[in-house]
Coordinates of N, CA and C in Angstrom, one line a residue:
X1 N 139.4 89.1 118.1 CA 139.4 90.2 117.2 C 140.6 90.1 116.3
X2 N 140.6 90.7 115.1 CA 141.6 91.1 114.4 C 142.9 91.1 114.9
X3 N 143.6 90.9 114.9 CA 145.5 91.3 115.6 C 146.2 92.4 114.8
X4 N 146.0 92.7 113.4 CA 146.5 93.8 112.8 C 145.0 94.8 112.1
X5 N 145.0 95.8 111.7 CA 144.6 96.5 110.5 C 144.6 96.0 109.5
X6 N 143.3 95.9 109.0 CA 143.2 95.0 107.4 C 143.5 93.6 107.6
X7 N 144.1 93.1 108.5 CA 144.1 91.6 108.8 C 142.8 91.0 108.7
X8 N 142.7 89.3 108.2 CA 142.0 88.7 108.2 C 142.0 87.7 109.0
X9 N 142.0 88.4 110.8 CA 142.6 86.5 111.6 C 142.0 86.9 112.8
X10 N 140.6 87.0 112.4 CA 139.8 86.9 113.8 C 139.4 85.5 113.9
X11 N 138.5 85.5 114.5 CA 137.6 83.7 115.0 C 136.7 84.1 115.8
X12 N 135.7 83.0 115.9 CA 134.3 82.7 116.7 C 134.6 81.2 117.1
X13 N 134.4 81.2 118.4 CA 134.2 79.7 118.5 C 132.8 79.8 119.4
X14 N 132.3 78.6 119.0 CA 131.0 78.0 119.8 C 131.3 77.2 120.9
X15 N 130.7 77.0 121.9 CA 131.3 76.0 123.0 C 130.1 75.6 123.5
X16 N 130.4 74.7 124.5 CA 129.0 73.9 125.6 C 128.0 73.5 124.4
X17 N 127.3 73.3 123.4 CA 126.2 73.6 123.3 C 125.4 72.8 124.3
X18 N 124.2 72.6 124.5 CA 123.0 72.1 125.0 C 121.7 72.1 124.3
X19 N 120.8 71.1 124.5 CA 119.4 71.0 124.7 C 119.5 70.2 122.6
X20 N 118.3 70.7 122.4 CA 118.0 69.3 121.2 C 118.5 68.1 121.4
X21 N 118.8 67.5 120.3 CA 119.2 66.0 120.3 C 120.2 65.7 120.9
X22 N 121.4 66.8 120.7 CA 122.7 66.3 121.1 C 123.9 66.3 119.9
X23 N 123.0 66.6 119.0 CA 124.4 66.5 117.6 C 124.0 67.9 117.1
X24 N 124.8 68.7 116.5 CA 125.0 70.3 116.5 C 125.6 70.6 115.0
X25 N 124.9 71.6 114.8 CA 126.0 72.3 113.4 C 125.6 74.1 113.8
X26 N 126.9 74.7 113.0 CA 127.1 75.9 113.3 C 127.1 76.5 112.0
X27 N 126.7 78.0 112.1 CA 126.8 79.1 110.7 C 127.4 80.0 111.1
X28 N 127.9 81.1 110.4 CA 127.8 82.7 110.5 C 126.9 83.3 109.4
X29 N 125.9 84.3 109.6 CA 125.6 84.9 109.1 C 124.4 83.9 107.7
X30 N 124.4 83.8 106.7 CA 123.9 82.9 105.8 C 124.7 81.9 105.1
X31 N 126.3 81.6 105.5 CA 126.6 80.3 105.2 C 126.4 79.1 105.5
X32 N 127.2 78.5 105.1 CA 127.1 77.0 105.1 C 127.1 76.7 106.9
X33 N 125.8 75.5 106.8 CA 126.2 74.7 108.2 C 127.5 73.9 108.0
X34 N 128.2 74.2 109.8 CA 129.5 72.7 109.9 C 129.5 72.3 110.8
X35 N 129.7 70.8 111.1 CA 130.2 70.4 112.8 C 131.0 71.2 113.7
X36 N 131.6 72.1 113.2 CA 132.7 72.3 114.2 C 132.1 73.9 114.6
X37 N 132.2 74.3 116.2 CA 131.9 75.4 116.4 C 132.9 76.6 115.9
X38 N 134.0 76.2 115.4 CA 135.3 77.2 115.0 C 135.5 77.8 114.0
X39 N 135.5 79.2 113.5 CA 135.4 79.7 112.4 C 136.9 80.9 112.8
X40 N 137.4 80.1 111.5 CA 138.7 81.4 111.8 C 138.8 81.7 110.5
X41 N 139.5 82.9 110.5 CA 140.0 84.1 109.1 C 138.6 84.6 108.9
X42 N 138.5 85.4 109.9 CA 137.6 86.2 109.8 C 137.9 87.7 109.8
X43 N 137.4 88.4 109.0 CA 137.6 89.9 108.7 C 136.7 90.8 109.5
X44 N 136.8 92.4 110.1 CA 136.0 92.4 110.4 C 135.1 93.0 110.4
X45 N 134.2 93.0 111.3 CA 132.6 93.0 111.1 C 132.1 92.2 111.8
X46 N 130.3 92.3 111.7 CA 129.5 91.6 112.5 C 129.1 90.2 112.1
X47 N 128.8 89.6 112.6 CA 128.7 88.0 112.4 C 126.9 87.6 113.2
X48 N 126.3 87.1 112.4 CA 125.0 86.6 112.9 C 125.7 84.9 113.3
X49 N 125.5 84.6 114.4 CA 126.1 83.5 115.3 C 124.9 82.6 115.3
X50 N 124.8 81.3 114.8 CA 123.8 80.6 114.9 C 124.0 79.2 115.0
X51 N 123.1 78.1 115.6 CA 123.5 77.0 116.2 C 121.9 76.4 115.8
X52 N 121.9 74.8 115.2 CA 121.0 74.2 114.7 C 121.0 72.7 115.3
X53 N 120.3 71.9 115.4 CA 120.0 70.4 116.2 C 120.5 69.7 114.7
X54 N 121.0 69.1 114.2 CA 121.6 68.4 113.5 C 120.7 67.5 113.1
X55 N 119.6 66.9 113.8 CA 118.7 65.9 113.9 C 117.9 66.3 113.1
X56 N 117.6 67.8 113.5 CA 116.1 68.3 113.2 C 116.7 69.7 112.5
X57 N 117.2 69.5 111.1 CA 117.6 71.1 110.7 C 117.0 72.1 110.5
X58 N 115.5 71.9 110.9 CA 114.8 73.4 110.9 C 114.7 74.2 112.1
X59 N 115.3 73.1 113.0 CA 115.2 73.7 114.8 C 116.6 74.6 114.9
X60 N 116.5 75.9 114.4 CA 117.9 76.2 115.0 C 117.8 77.8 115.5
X61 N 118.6 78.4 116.4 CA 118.3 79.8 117.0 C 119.7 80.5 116.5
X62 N 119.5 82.1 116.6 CA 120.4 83.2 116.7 C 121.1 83.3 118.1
X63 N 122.1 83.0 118.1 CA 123.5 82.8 119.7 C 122.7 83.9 119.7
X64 N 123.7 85.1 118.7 CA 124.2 86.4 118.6 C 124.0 87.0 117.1
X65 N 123.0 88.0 117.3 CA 123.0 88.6 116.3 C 123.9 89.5 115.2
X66 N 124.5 90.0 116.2 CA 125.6 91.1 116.0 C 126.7 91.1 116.4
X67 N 127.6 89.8 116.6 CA 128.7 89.8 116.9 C 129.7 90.3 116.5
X68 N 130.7 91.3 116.8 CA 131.2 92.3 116.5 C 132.3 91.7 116.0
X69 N 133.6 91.4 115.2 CA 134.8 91.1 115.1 C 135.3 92.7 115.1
X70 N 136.5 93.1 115.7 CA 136.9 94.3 115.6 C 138.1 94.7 115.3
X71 N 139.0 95.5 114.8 CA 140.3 95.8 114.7 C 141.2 96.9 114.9
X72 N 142.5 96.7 115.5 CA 143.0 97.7 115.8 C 142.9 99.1 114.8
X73 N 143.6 100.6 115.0 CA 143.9 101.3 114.2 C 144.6 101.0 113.5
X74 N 145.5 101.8 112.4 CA 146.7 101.9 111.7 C 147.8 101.9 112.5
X75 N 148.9 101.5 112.7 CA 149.8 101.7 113.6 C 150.8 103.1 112.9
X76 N 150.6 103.9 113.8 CA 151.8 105.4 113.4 C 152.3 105.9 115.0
X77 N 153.0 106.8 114.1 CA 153.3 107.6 115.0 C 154.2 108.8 114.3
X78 N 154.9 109.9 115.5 CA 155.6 111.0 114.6 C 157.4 110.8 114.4
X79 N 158.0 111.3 113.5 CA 159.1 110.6 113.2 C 159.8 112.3 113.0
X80 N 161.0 112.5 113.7 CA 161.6 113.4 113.4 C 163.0 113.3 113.3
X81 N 163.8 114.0 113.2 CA 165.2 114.0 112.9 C 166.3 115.2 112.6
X82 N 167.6 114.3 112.9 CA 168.5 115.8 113.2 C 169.6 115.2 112.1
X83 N 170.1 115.8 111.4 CA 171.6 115.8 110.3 C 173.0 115.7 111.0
X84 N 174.0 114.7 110.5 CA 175.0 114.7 110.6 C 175.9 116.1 110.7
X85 N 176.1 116.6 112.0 CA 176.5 118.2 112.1 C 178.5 118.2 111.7
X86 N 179.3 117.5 111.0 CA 180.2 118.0 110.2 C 180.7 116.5 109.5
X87 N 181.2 116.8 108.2 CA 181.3 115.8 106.9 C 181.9 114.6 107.7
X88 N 181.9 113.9 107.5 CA 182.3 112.6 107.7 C 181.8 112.0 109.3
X89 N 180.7 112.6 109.9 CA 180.4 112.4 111.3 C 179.4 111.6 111.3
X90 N 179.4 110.6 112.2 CA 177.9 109.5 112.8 C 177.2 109.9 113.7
X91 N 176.9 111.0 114.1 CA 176.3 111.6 114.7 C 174.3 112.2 114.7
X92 N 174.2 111.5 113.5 CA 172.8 111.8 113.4 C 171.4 110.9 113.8
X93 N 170.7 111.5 113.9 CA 169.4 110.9 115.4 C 168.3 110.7 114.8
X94 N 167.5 110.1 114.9 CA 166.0 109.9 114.2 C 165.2 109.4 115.6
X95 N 164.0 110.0 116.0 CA 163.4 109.9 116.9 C 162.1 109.9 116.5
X96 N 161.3 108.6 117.2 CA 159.8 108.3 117.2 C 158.8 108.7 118.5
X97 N 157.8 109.2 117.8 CA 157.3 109.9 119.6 C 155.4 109.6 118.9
X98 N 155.0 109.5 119.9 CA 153.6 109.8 119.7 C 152.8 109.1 119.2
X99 N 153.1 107.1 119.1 CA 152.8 105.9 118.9 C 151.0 105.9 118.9
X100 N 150.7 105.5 117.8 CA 149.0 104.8 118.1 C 149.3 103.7 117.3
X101 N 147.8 103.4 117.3 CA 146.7 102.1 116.6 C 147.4 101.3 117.3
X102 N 147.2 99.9 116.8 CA 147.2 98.5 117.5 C 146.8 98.6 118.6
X103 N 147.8 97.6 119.5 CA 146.8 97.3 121.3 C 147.7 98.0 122.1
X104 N 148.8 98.8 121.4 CA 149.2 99.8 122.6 C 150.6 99.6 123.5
X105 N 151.1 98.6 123.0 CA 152.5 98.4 123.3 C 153.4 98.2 121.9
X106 N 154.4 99.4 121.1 CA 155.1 99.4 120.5 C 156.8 99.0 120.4
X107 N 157.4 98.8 119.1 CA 158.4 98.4 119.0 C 159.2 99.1 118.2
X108 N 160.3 99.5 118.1 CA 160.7 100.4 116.6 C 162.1 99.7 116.0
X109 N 162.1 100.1 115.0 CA 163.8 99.7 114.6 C 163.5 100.5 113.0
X110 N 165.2 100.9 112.6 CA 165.3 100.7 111.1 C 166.0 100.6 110.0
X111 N 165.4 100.3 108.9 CA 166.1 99.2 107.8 C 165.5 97.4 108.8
X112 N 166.4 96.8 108.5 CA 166.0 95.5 109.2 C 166.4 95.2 110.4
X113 N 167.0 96.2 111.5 CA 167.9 96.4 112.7 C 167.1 95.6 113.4
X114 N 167.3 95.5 114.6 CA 167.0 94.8 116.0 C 165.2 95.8 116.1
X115 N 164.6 95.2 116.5 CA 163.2 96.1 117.3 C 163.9 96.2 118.6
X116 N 163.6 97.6 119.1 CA 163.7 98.2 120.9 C 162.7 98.6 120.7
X117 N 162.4 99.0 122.6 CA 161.4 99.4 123.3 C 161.3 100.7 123.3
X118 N 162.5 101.3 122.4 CA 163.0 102.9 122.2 C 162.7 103.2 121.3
X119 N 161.7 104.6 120.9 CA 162.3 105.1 119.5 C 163.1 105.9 119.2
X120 N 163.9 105.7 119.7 CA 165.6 107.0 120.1 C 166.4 106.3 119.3
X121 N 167.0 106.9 118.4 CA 168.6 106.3 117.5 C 169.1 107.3 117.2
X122 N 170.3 106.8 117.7 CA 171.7 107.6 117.9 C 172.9 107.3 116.7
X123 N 173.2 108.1 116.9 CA 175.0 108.0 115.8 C 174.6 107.7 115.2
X124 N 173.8 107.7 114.0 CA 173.6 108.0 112.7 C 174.1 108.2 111.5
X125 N 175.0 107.3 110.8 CA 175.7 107.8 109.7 C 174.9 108.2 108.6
X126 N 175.0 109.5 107.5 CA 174.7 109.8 106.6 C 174.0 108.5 105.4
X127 N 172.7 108.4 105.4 CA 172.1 107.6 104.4 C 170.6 107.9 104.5
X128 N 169.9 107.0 103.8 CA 168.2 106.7 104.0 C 167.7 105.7 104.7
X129 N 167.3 106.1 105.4 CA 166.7 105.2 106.8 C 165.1 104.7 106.7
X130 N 164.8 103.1 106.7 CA 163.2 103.1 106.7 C 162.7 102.7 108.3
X131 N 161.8 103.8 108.4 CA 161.5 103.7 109.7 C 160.3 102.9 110.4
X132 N 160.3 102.0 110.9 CA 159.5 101.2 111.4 C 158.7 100.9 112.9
X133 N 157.3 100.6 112.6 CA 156.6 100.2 114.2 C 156.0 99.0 114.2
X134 N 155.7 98.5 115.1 CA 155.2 97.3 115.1 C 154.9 96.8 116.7
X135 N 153.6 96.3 116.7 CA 152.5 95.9 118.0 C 153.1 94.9 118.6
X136 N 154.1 95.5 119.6 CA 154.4 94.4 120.4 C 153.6 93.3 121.1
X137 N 152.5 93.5 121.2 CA 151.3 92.6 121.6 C 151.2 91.3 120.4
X138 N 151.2 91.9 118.9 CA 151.2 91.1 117.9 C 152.6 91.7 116.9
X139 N 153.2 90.9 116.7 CA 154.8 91.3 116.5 C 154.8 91.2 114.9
X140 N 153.8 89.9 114.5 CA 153.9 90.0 113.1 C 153.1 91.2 112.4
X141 N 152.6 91.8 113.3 CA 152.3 93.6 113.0 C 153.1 94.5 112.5
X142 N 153.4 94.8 111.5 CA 154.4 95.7 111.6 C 154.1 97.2 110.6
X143 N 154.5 98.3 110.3 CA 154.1 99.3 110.0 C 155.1 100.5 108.9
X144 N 155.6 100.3 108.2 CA 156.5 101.4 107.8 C 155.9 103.0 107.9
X145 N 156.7 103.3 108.5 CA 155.9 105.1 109.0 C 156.6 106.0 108.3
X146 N 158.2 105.8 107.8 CA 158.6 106.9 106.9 C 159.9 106.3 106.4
X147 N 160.4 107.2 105.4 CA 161.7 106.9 105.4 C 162.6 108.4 105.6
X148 N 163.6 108.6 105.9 CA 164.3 109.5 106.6 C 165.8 109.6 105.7
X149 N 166.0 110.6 105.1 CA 167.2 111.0 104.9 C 168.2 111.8 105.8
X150 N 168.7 111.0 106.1 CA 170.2 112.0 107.4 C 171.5 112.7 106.4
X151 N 171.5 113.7 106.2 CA 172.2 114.5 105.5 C 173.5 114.9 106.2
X152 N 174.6 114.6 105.7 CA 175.8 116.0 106.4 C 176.1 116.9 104.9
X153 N 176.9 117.8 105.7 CA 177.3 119.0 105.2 C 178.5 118.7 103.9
X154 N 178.8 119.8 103.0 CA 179.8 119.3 102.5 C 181.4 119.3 103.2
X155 N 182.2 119.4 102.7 CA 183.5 118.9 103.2 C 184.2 120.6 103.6
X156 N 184.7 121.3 104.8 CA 185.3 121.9 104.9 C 186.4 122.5 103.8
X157 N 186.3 123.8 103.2 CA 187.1 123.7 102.5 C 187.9 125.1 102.5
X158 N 189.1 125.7 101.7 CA 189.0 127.0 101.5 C 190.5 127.0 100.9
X159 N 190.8 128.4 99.9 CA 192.1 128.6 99.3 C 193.2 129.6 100.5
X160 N 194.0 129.7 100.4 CA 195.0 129.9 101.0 C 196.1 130.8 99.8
X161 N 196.1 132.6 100.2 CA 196.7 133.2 99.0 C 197.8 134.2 100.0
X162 N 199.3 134.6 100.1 CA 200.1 135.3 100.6 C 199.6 136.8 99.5
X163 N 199.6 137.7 100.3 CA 199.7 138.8 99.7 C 200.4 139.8 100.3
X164 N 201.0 140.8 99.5 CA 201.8 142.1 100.2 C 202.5 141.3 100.8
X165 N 203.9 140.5 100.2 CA 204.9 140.2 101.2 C 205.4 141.1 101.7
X166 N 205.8 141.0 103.0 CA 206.7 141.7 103.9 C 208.0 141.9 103.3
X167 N 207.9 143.5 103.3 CA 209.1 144.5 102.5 C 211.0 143.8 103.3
X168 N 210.3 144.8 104.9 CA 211.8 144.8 105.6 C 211.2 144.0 106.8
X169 N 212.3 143.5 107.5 CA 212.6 142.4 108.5 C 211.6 143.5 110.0
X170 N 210.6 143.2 110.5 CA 210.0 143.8 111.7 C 209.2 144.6 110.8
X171 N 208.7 144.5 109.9 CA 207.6 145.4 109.2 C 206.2 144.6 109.1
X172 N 205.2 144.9 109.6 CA 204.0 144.1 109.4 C 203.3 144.4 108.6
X173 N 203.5 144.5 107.3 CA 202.7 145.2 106.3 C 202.2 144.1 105.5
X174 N 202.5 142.8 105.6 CA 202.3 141.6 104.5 C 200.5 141.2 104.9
X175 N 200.2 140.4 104.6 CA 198.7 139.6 104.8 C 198.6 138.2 104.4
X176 N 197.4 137.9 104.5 CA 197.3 136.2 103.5 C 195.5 136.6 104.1
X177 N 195.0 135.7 102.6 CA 193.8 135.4 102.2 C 193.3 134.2 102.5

């Protein structure tokens, strides 16, 4: 079968044949006869499988009518995320949950980072993140599922004003803003 979505890299192979002459050619569907039972880059869909006497090219039968080539889903999943909680902090998290399509064992990373078996990322500095999956079964699978902005806050700030200075020495009458 297929290895990714929209991939073109399935195959049929023929094997054993028997009976006629002994010398063989193969088709799919209404192409061309070839020697060889192997057909690869195949897209998918169904395949009429057929096998001919080489000798005698009108002697030939249907393997399989309907041979199925099949392919995974789209590979996704859900992507959430938390903000950098004060200015200048690495603290922010991007989390993958809820993995489909492909054959069911996932990988994540993002930007061009390492793949793990996790979709948990931690300490997070402030930027845009592209978020990525990919079929560990078939690796050169891979999927962009989002991109993610990690935001922090602005910069702590505030004015500082004395008011009502203090008249006499033990008088508490002064303030600040």
């Amino acid at each position: 079968n297929v290895t990714c979505n929209g991939a073109n890299d399935g195959t049929i192979t023929i094997t054993l044949p028997t009976g006629g002459y002994g010398t063989y050619e193969y088709r799919l569907n209404t192409g061309t006869w070839q020697g060889s039972g192997s057909f690869s880059g195949l897209a998918p869909g169904f395949y009429s499988v057929q096998i001919r006497d080489a000798a005698h090219p009108a002697c030939f039968i249907v393997l399989n009518a309907a041979l199925e080539i099949t392919q995974p889903d789209v590979l996704s999943a859900t992507v959430n995320s938390s903000n950098v909680t004060c200015n200048g902090a690495n603290d922010g998290t991007i989390t993958i949950t809820a993995p489909t399509g492909g054959y069911g064992t996932y990988e994540y990373r993002l930007d061009a980072g390492i793949w793990q078996s996790s979709g948990s990322f931690t300490g997070l500095a402030p930027g845009t993140y592209s978020v990525q999956i990919r079929d560990q079964a078939h690796p050169a699978c891979t999927q962009v599922i989002g991109s993610v902005l990690i935001t922090e806050p602005p910069v702590l700030n505030a004015s500082v004003t004395a008011i009502n200075h203090v008249a006499c020495a033990g008088n508490s009458s002064g303030s600040v803003t």
